[in-house]
Short mmCIF file of C-alpha atoms in Angstrom, two decimals:
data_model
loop_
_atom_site.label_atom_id
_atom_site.label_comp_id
_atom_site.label_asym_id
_atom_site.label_seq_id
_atom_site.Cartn_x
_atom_site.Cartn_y
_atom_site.Cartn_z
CA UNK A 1 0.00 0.00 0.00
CA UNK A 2 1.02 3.37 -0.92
CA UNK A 3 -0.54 6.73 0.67
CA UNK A 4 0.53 10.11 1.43
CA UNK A 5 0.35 11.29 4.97
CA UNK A 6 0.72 14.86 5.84
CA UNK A 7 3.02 15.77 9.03
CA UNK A 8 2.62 19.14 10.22
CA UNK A 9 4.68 20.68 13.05
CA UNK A 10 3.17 23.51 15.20
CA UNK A 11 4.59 25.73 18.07
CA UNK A 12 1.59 24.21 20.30
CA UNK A 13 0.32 20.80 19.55
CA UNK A 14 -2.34 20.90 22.15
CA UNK A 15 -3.94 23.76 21.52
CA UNK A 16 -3.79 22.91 17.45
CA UNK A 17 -4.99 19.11 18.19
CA UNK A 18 -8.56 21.06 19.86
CA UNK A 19 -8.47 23.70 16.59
CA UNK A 20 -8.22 21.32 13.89
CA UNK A 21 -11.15 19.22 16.44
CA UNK A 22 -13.30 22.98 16.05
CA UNK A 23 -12.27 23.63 12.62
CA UNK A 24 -12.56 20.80 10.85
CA UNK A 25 -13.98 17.96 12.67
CA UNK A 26 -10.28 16.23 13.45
CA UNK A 27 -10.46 13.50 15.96
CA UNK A 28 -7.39 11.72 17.43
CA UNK A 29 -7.26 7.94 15.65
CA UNK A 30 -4.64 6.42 17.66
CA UNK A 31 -1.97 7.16 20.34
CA UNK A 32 -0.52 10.36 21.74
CA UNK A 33 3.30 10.49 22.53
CA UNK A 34 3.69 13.52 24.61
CA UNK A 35 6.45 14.22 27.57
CA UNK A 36 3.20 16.57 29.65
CA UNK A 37 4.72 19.84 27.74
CA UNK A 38 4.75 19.04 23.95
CA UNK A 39 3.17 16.03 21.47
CA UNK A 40 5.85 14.27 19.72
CA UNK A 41 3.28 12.48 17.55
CA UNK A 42 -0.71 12.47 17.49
CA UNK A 43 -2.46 11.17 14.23
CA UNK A 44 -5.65 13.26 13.66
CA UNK A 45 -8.29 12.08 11.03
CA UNK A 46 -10.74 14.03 8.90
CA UNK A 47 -12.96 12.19 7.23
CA UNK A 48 -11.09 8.57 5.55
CA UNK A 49 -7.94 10.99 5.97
CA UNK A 50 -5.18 11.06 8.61
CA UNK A 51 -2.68 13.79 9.05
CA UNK A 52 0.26 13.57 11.93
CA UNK A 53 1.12 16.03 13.73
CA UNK A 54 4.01 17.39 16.03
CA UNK A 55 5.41 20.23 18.50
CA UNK A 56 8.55 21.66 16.99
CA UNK A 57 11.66 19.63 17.81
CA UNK A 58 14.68 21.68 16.73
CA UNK A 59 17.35 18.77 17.34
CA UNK A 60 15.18 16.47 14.76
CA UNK A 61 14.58 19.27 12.16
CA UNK A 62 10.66 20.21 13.04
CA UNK A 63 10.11 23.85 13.04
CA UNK A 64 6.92 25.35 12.65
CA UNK A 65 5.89 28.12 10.45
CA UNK A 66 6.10 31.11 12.95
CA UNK A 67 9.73 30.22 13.78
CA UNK A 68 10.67 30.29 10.38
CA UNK A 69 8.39 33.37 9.25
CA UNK A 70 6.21 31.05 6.81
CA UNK A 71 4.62 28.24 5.43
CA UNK A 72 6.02 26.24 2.98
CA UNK A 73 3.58 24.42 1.72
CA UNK A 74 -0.56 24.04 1.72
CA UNK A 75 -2.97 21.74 2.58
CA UNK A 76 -5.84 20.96 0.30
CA UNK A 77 -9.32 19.24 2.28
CA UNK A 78 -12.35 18.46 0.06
CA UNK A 79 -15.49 19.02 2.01
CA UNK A 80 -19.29 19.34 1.37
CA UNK A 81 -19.71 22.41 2.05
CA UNK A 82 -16.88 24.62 1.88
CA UNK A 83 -18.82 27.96 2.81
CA UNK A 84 -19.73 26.31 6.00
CA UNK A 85 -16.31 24.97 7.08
CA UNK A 86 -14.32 28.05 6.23
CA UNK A 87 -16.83 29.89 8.44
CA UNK A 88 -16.50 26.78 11.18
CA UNK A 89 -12.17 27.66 10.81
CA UNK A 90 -12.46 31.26 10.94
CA UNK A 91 -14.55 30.99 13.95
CA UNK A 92 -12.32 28.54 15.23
CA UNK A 93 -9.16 31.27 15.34
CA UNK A 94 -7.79 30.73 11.34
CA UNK A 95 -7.06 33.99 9.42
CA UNK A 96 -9.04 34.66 6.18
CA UNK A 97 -7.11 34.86 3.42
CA UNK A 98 -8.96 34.34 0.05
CA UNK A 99 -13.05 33.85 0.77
CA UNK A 100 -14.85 31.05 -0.97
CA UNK A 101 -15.03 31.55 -4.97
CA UNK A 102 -16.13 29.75 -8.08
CA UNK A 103 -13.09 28.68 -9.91
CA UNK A 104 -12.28 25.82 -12.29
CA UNK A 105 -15.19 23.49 -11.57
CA UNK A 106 -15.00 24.04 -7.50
CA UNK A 107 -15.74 26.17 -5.05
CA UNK A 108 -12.38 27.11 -3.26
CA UNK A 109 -11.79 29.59 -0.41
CA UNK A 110 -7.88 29.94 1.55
CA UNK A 111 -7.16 30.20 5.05
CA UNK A 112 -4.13 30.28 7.38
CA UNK A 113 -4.72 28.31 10.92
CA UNK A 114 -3.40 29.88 14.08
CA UNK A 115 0.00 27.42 13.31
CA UNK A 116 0.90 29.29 10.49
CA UNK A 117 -0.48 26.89 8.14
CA UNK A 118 -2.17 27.33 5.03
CA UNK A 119 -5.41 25.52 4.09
CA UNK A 120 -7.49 25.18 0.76
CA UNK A 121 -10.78 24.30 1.59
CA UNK A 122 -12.54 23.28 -1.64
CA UNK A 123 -16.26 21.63 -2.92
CA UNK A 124 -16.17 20.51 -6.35
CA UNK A 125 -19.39 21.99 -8.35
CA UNK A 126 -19.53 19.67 -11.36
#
């Protein structure tokens, strides 16, 4: 089997673990390693999806976007109703950064969560 699994690192895994929860429905799907002051691993699923997640490490090369001034990358999530979600996120603490539009045969809007992360939250419409 062959699947990509997304591994984010944040500057405060609890309090991301109960965003993504608000934001996007996330639930944890297996076990925690914490040491009481940071998560060295939690799998979170959305949907049929998992991503991992992590406090920044420095000594094992996990920084998270506000220590290095940006994202580098995005994540995309498909979801029913992408109005609706991006509202749930916003609410939730992410920043608004391009509102839900029509565009190539989907409804797409762009957010950045409290992590520094950037999200495209999409619907397909066709």
């Amino acid at each position: 089997m062959t699947r990509l699994v997304p591994y984010l690192t944040v500057h405060d895994g609890a309090a991301a673990v109960a965003f993504y929860a608000a934001a996007f429905g996330a639930r944890e799907t297996g076990e925690r390693y914490d040491d009481g002051t940071k998560i060295g691993f939690v799998a979170l699923g959305i949907g049929t999806d998992v991503f991992y997640l992590s406090d920044e490490y420095h000594d094992h090369g996990a920084y998270a976007p506000a220590t290095v001034g940006h994202s580098t990358s995005a994540v995309v999530l498909e979801v029913d109703d992408v109005d609706a979600t991006y509202a749930a996120a916003v609410a939730a603490g992410a920043t608004p950064d391009r509102e839900p539009t029509e565009q190539d045969g989907e409804r797409r809007g762009w957010l950045v969560d409290p992590f520094g992360h950037r999200w495209a939250l999409s619907t397909p419409t066709r």
